[in-house]
Short mmCIF file of C-alpha atoms in Angstrom, two decimals:
data_model
loop_
_atom_site.label_atom_id
_atom_site.label_comp_id
_atom_site.label_asym_id
_atom_site.label_seq_id
_atom_site.Cartn_x
_atom_site.Cartn_y
_atom_site.Cartn_z
CA UNK A 220 -10.82 44.60 14.11
CA UNK A 221 -10.95 41.82 16.75
CA UNK A 222 -10.67 39.02 14.01
CA UNK A 223 -7.40 41.22 12.88
CA UNK A 224 -6.06 41.36 16.34
CA UNK A 225 -6.48 37.68 17.13
CA UNK A 226 -5.25 36.60 13.71
CA UNK A 227 -2.10 38.77 14.40
CA UNK A 228 -1.52 37.43 17.71
CA UNK A 229 -2.02 33.70 16.52
CA UNK A 230 0.47 34.45 13.72
CA UNK A 231 3.03 35.83 16.42
CA UNK A 232 2.40 32.69 18.75
CA UNK A 233 2.54 30.42 15.76
CA UNK A 234 6.02 31.91 14.74
CA UNK A 235 7.39 31.70 18.25
CA UNK A 236 6.19 27.90 18.52
CA UNK A 237 7.68 27.16 15.13
CA UNK A 238 11.03 28.72 16.19
CA UNK A 239 11.00 26.91 19.40
CA UNK A 240 10.31 23.54 17.94
CA UNK A 241 12.84 23.96 15.18
CA UNK A 242 15.68 25.50 17.05
CA UNK A 243 15.92 25.13 20.75
CA UNK A 244 16.83 21.87 21.33
CA UNK A 245 19.04 21.06 18.18
CA UNK A 246 20.55 24.64 17.74
CA UNK A 247 20.29 27.03 20.66
CA UNK A 248 20.82 24.68 23.86
CA UNK A 249 24.19 23.45 22.16
CA UNK A 250 25.32 26.87 21.17
CA UNK A 251 24.51 28.40 24.59
CA UNK A 252 26.64 25.70 26.14
CA UNK A 253 29.55 26.30 23.48
CA UNK A 254 29.36 29.84 24.44
CA UNK A 255 29.45 29.30 28.16
CA UNK A 256 32.26 26.93 27.62
CA UNK A 257 34.43 29.47 25.75
CA UNK A 258 33.73 32.02 28.53
CA UNK A 259 34.59 29.56 31.02
CA UNK A 260 37.45 27.38 29.69
CA UNK A 261 39.18 28.93 26.90
CA UNK A 262 41.99 31.12 28.06
CA UNK A 263 41.84 34.67 27.24
CA UNK A 264 45.28 34.74 25.44
CA UNK A 265 44.06 31.89 22.92
CA UNK A 266 41.30 33.98 21.93
CA UNK A 267 43.07 37.26 21.63
CA UNK A 268 45.78 35.35 19.74
CA UNK A 269 43.57 35.35 16.62
CA UNK A 270 40.81 37.77 17.57
CA UNK A 271 42.44 40.48 19.22
CA UNK A 272 42.40 44.03 17.79
CA UNK A 273 46.18 43.80 17.65
CA UNK A 274 46.38 40.16 16.20
CA UNK A 275 47.74 39.92 12.30
CA UNK A 276 44.64 40.89 10.22
CA UNK A 277 45.05 38.18 7.58
CA UNK A 278 44.88 35.44 10.59
CA UNK A 279 41.97 36.85 12.51
CA UNK A 280 39.65 37.86 9.52
CA UNK A 281 40.71 34.78 7.58
CA UNK A 282 39.73 32.42 10.36
CA UNK A 283 36.56 34.62 11.38
CA UNK A 284 35.33 34.61 7.66
CA UNK A 285 35.24 30.87 7.04
CA UNK A 286 33.99 30.01 10.57
CA UNK A 287 30.61 29.17 9.44
CA UNK A 288 32.05 26.22 7.42
CA UNK A 289 33.04 24.58 10.79
CA UNK A 290 29.75 25.61 12.67
CA UNK A 291 26.79 24.98 10.70
CA UNK A 292 24.52 27.34 12.39
CA UNK A 293 21.80 30.22 11.71
CA UNK A 294 22.01 33.71 12.84
CA UNK A 295 20.07 33.07 16.25
CA UNK A 296 22.68 30.33 17.10
CA UNK A 297 25.76 32.36 16.38
CA UNK A 298 24.67 35.41 18.88
CA UNK A 299 25.46 33.55 22.15
CA UNK A 300 28.65 32.39 20.55
CA UNK A 301 29.49 36.23 19.25
CA UNK A 302 28.73 37.45 22.94
CA UNK A 303 31.03 34.89 24.42
CA UNK A 304 34.07 35.83 22.02
CA UNK A 305 33.63 39.73 22.65
CA UNK A 306 33.39 39.00 26.38
CA UNK A 307 36.92 37.18 26.09
CA UNK A 308 38.48 40.44 24.47
CA UNK A 309 37.79 39.85 20.65
CA UNK A 310 38.41 42.95 18.69
CA UNK A 311 35.26 44.47 17.12
CA UNK A 312 36.10 43.72 13.61
CA UNK A 313 36.97 40.12 13.76
CA UNK A 314 34.18 39.47 16.00
CA UNK A 315 31.66 41.07 13.40
CA UNK A 316 33.17 39.17 10.69
CA UNK A 317 32.61 35.88 12.78
CA UNK A 318 28.83 37.13 13.37
CA UNK A 319 28.32 37.56 9.63
CA UNK A 320 30.04 34.52 8.30
CA UNK A 321 28.88 32.17 10.73
CA UNK A 322 25.36 31.75 9.13
CA UNK A 323 26.21 33.12 5.61
CA UNK A 324 28.97 30.75 4.81
CA UNK A 325 26.90 27.82 6.37
CA UNK A 326 28.28 24.69 4.28
CA UNK A 327 24.91 22.91 4.53
CA UNK A 328 23.08 26.20 3.16
CA UNK A 329 25.51 26.90 0.43
CA UNK A 330 25.15 23.15 -0.91
CA UNK A 331 21.44 23.28 -0.47
CA UNK A 332 21.60 26.94 -2.60
CA UNK A 333 23.66 25.16 -5.19
CA UNK A 334 21.28 22.30 -5.41
CA UNK A 335 17.93 24.14 -5.61
CA UNK A 336 18.78 27.31 -6.83
CA UNK A 337 21.65 26.53 -9.31
CA UNK A 338 25.20 26.15 -9.01
CA UNK A 339 25.96 29.54 -9.96
CA UNK A 340 24.05 31.15 -7.38
CA UNK A 341 25.70 28.72 -4.64
CA UNK A 342 29.25 29.75 -5.83
CA UNK A 343 28.28 33.34 -5.88
CA UNK A 344 26.76 32.94 -2.19
CA UNK A 345 29.67 31.27 -0.90
CA UNK A 346 32.35 33.66 -2.39
CA UNK A 347 30.26 36.83 -1.78
CA UNK A 348 29.60 35.60 1.83
CA UNK A 349 33.32 35.48 2.56
CA UNK A 350 34.42 38.67 1.03
CA UNK A 351 31.55 40.65 2.49
CA UNK A 352 32.14 39.22 6.04
CA UNK A 353 36.02 40.38 5.89
CA UNK A 354 34.80 43.80 4.48
CA UNK A 355 32.16 44.49 7.06
CA UNK A 356 34.31 43.52 9.71
CA UNK A 357 37.13 45.78 8.64
CA UNK A 358 34.61 48.56 8.41
CA UNK A 359 33.37 48.04 11.83
CA UNK A 360 36.99 48.15 13.19
CA UNK A 361 37.51 51.34 11.34
CA UNK A 362 34.44 53.02 12.28
CA UNK A 363 34.64 51.91 16.26
CA UNK A 364 38.51 52.21 16.72
CA UNK A 365 38.03 53.61 19.90
CA UNK A 366 36.24 50.39 21.01
CA UNK A 367 39.58 48.30 20.15
CA UNK A 368 41.66 50.78 21.68
CA UNK A 369 39.83 50.38 25.03
CA UNK A 370 39.98 46.61 24.78
CA UNK A 371 43.92 46.88 24.45
CA UNK A 372 43.79 48.99 27.52
CA UNK A 373 42.05 46.27 29.23
CA UNK A 374 44.24 43.42 27.90
CA UNK A 375 47.43 45.43 29.07
CA UNK A 376 46.11 46.18 32.44
CA UNK A 377 44.90 42.46 33.15
CA UNK A 378 47.04 40.13 34.75
CA UNK A 379 47.88 37.12 33.11
CA UNK A 380 46.83 34.12 35.33
CA UNK A 381 47.01 30.34 34.14
CA UNK A 382 44.62 28.42 36.20
CA UNK A 383 46.52 25.44 37.91
CA UNK A 384 43.55 22.76 36.90
CA UNK A 385 43.98 23.84 33.18
CA UNK A 386 47.78 23.22 33.45
CA UNK A 387 47.14 19.61 35.08
CA UNK A 388 44.99 18.26 32.48
CA UNK A 389 46.47 16.99 29.18
CA UNK A 390 46.38 19.39 26.26
CA UNK A 391 44.04 17.38 24.17
CA UNK A 392 41.19 17.74 26.74
CA UNK A 393 39.97 21.11 26.12
CA UNK A 394 40.03 20.75 21.96
CA UNK A 395 38.29 17.35 22.64
CA UNK A 396 35.72 18.95 24.64
CA UNK A 397 34.98 21.63 22.29
CA UNK A 398 34.84 19.25 19.34
CA UNK A 399 32.27 17.00 21.21
CA UNK A 400 30.08 20.15 21.91
CA UNK A 401 30.42 21.18 18.12
CA UNK A 402 29.65 17.56 17.15
CA UNK A 403 26.46 17.69 19.07
CA UNK A 404 25.46 21.13 17.44
CA UNK A 405 26.12 19.85 14.05
CA UNK A 406 24.30 16.30 14.19
CA UNK A 407 21.51 17.73 16.15
CA UNK A 408 20.68 20.33 13.31
CA UNK A 409 21.41 17.89 10.42
CA UNK A 410 18.88 16.41 8.04
CA UNK A 411 19.65 12.97 9.26
CA UNK A 412 17.16 10.57 10.48
CA UNK A 413 15.88 11.28 13.82
CA UNK A 414 17.06 8.19 15.58
CA UNK A 415 20.54 8.38 14.14
CA UNK A 416 20.76 12.04 15.24
CA UNK A 417 19.66 10.81 18.54
CA UNK A 418 21.95 8.20 18.75
CA UNK A 419 24.88 10.17 17.79
CA UNK A 420 24.01 12.89 20.13
CA UNK A 421 23.78 10.44 22.93
CA UNK A 422 27.14 8.92 22.57
CA UNK A 423 28.98 12.52 22.18
CA UNK A 424 27.03 13.59 25.31
CA UNK A 425 28.49 10.44 27.17
CA UNK A 426 31.87 11.15 26.01
CA UNK A 427 31.52 14.93 27.25
CA UNK A 428 30.22 13.58 30.64
CA UNK A 429 33.26 11.37 31.08
CA UNK A 430 35.54 14.26 30.23
CA UNK A 431 34.00 16.50 32.99
CA UNK A 432 34.19 13.75 35.47
CA UNK A 433 37.77 12.76 34.96
CA UNK A 434 39.49 15.83 33.81
CA UNK A 435 37.32 19.16 35.30
CA UNK A 436 36.83 20.10 38.76
CA UNK A 437 33.75 20.96 40.38
CA UNK A 438 34.58 24.82 40.33
CA UNK A 439 35.30 24.50 36.35
CA UNK A 440 31.78 23.04 35.83
CA UNK A 441 30.15 25.38 38.09
CA UNK A 442 31.63 28.18 36.06
CA UNK A 443 30.55 26.70 33.07
CA UNK A 444 26.99 26.58 34.13
CA UNK A 445 26.96 30.03 35.30
CA UNK A 446 28.24 31.55 32.24
CA UNK A 447 25.92 29.60 30.09
CA UNK A 448 22.91 30.84 32.37
CA UNK A 449 24.38 34.35 32.21
CA UNK A 450 24.40 34.38 28.33
CA UNK A 451 21.16 32.70 28.26
CA UNK A 452 18.83 35.09 30.49
CA UNK A 453 20.30 37.93 28.56
CA UNK A 454 19.65 36.71 24.87
CA UNK A 455 16.96 34.25 25.07
CA UNK A 456 14.06 36.31 26.26
CA UNK A 457 14.96 38.95 23.56
CA UNK A 458 14.96 36.35 21.00
CA UNK A 459 11.44 35.05 21.54
CA UNK A 460 9.99 38.59 21.84
CA UNK A 461 11.47 39.37 18.56
CA UNK A 462 10.31 36.33 16.75
CA UNK A 463 6.98 37.07 18.05
CA UNK A 464 6.89 40.48 16.65
CA UNK A 465 7.96 39.20 13.04
CA UNK A 466 5.30 36.78 13.31
CA UNK A 467 2.66 39.70 13.73
CA UNK A 468 4.29 41.76 11.02
CA UNK A 469 4.16 38.90 8.62
CA UNK A 470 0.32 38.71 9.19
CA UNK A 471 -0.02 42.15 8.04
CA UNK A 472 2.80 42.36 5.38
CA UNK A 473 3.31 38.91 4.09
CA UNK A 474 6.37 38.29 1.96
CA UNK A 475 4.20 37.98 -1.25
CA UNK A 476 3.68 41.60 -1.04
CA UNK A 477 7.29 42.35 -2.48
CA UNK A 478 7.16 39.62 -5.28
CA UNK A 479 6.58 42.12 -8.15
CA UNK A 480 9.45 44.25 -7.12
CA UNK A 481 12.08 41.67 -7.57
CA UNK A 482 11.72 40.92 -11.27
CA UNK A 483 15.09 42.87 -12.44
CA UNK A 484 18.48 43.36 -11.60
CA UNK A 485 18.18 47.19 -10.68
CA UNK A 486 19.71 48.83 -7.78
CA UNK A 487 16.33 49.36 -6.15
CA UNK A 488 15.35 45.97 -6.50
CA UNK A 489 18.40 44.59 -5.04
CA UNK A 490 18.31 47.10 -2.23
CA UNK A 491 14.85 46.22 -1.26
CA UNK A 492 15.47 42.49 -1.09
CA UNK A 493 18.48 43.15 1.09
CA UNK A 494 16.07 45.09 3.27
CA UNK A 495 13.49 42.47 3.43
CA UNK A 496 16.25 39.94 4.22
CA UNK A 497 17.06 42.24 7.02
CA UNK A 498 13.48 42.21 8.38
CA UNK A 499 12.57 38.70 8.01
CA UNK A 500 13.52 36.03 10.34
CA UNK A 501 14.58 33.01 7.88
CA UNK A 502 16.19 30.03 9.86
CA UNK A 503 19.16 28.22 7.87
CA UNK A 504 18.22 26.58 4.89
CA UNK A 505 14.59 27.95 4.99
CA UNK A 506 15.74 31.13 2.66
CA UNK A 507 16.24 28.63 -0.27
CA UNK A 508 12.61 27.48 -0.39
CA UNK A 509 11.34 31.11 0.29
CA UNK A 510 13.32 32.56 -2.51
CA UNK A 511 12.83 29.73 -4.79
CA UNK A 512 8.89 29.25 -4.47
CA UNK A 513 7.71 32.26 -2.41
CA UNK A 514 9.74 35.29 -4.37
CA UNK A 515 9.79 32.96 -7.61
CA UNK A 516 13.38 32.75 -8.42
CA UNK A 517 12.96 29.07 -9.96
CA UNK A 518 10.22 30.00 -12.08
CA UNK A 519 11.84 33.28 -13.41
CA UNK A 520 9.78 35.76 -11.31
CA UNK A 521 12.55 36.99 -9.21
CA UNK A 522 15.92 38.16 -10.77
CA UNK A 523 19.49 36.81 -9.80
CA UNK A 524 20.54 39.94 -8.18
CA UNK A 525 17.71 40.46 -5.70
CA UNK A 526 17.99 36.58 -5.16
CA UNK A 527 21.75 37.07 -3.92
CA UNK A 528 21.11 40.10 -1.89
CA UNK A 529 18.37 38.07 0.02
CA UNK A 530 20.73 35.14 0.45
CA UNK A 531 23.43 37.25 1.89
CA UNK A 532 21.26 39.39 4.30
CA UNK A 533 18.60 37.12 5.25
CA UNK A 534 20.48 34.58 7.32
CA UNK A 535 22.88 37.18 8.90
CA UNK A 536 20.27 39.55 10.35
CA UNK A 537 16.63 39.67 11.17
CA UNK A 538 14.60 41.78 13.31
CA UNK A 539 14.92 39.25 16.49
CA UNK A 540 18.76 39.01 15.77
CA UNK A 541 19.20 43.01 15.52
CA UNK A 542 17.42 43.27 18.96
CA UNK A 543 19.72 40.86 20.49
CA UNK A 544 22.71 42.34 18.98
CA UNK A 545 21.76 45.50 20.20
CA UNK A 546 21.78 43.84 23.78
CA UNK A 547 25.31 42.68 23.34
CA UNK A 548 27.10 45.66 21.63
CA UNK A 549 24.95 48.71 21.86
CA UNK A 550 22.64 50.74 19.49
CA UNK A 551 25.24 52.56 17.59
CA UNK A 552 27.34 49.42 16.46
CA UNK A 553 24.14 47.54 15.92
CA UNK A 554 22.81 50.11 13.43
CA UNK A 555 26.41 50.39 11.84
CA UNK A 556 26.52 46.67 11.35
CA UNK A 557 22.97 46.33 9.83
CA UNK A 558 23.74 49.35 7.53
CA UNK A 559 26.78 47.70 6.41
CA UNK A 560 25.10 44.40 5.57
CA UNK A 561 22.25 46.05 3.76
CA UNK A 562 24.57 48.16 1.85
CA UNK A 563 27.16 45.59 0.81
CA UNK A 564 24.46 42.86 0.32
CA UNK A 565 22.96 45.35 -2.24
CA UNK A 566 26.31 45.96 -4.03
CA UNK A 567 27.08 42.24 -4.36
CA UNK A 568 23.60 41.52 -5.56
CA UNK A 569 23.65 44.44 -8.10
CA UNK A 570 26.92 43.47 -9.58
CA UNK A 571 26.12 39.65 -9.61
CA UNK A 572 22.65 40.14 -11.19
CA UNK A 573 24.18 42.47 -13.82
CA UNK A 574 27.03 40.30 -14.55
CA UNK A 575 24.75 37.32 -14.96
CA UNK A 576 22.46 39.07 -17.15
CA UNK A 577 25.41 39.95 -19.58
CA UNK A 578 26.27 36.19 -19.96
#
């Protein structure tokens, strides 16, 4: 019994250590700074123009659904950005679409999926991710209409104040600032040689420092730091705790346990794959070797339907991310979001798997 307890705790600790070494410096730190910058520097009107509940749906959901092609991030990294967008007055629908699409349509993951698991599955993942992101966002907006009504009331009551400092700086400064932050996120998490990544990140950091020195005043920089810290202290501890818990669960119930149940394209198999994807924490790109080798897709032991369901649900939700999302939007919205992801991932996998079996 003591050996089991020690093994479980060691598994949880190893999970946390792996997570910290793989994500904190290259993904989470830039993501938190981007989220803090959104809250501090981006005008509320700019966010509401595209993500407000009263914005044209084809624009807000269209932009949100392809967001992951710009930000090559995983589910843990998208969370602070999601929180920053909501804080600025985004509608629950576009924000949820952004939350799902960020990791689901990750351009690196799509290419890697097509390269390792096959071109057809890579294309199916990309198309399904965009469609599901929009559908899930629209469903969340329909279910929680009262949330958007309240957001619109706050928007109407809030005074429109333009910061003097923002008007004084050239219009290109803020977009350039965000482009540099995104560049650090993209290059920091890229598979390039570490020396090349370090050099590029160093240059981008120097460029950010120049912009901060010459175009931003002390109060703006301080506000950025405070917003970043506020998001970090709310999200990071929950994320670490959830990752530790996932490591303990994996010790007692390893993924190989489910392998015999994924060999066909039945509704039950695709549903189980979606549920497993919802529970497991799979960093971006890691879902590909897990599906290819652990669950045996490349060797024919896993059917196409469950593979797609796991590819759609796994990167977008996990036990750690569910805990953080609950902290951001509450238990009811989190339960609805997770349920929609599992249901639509199951449907997409079922349709794809049975369609492929007919070819």
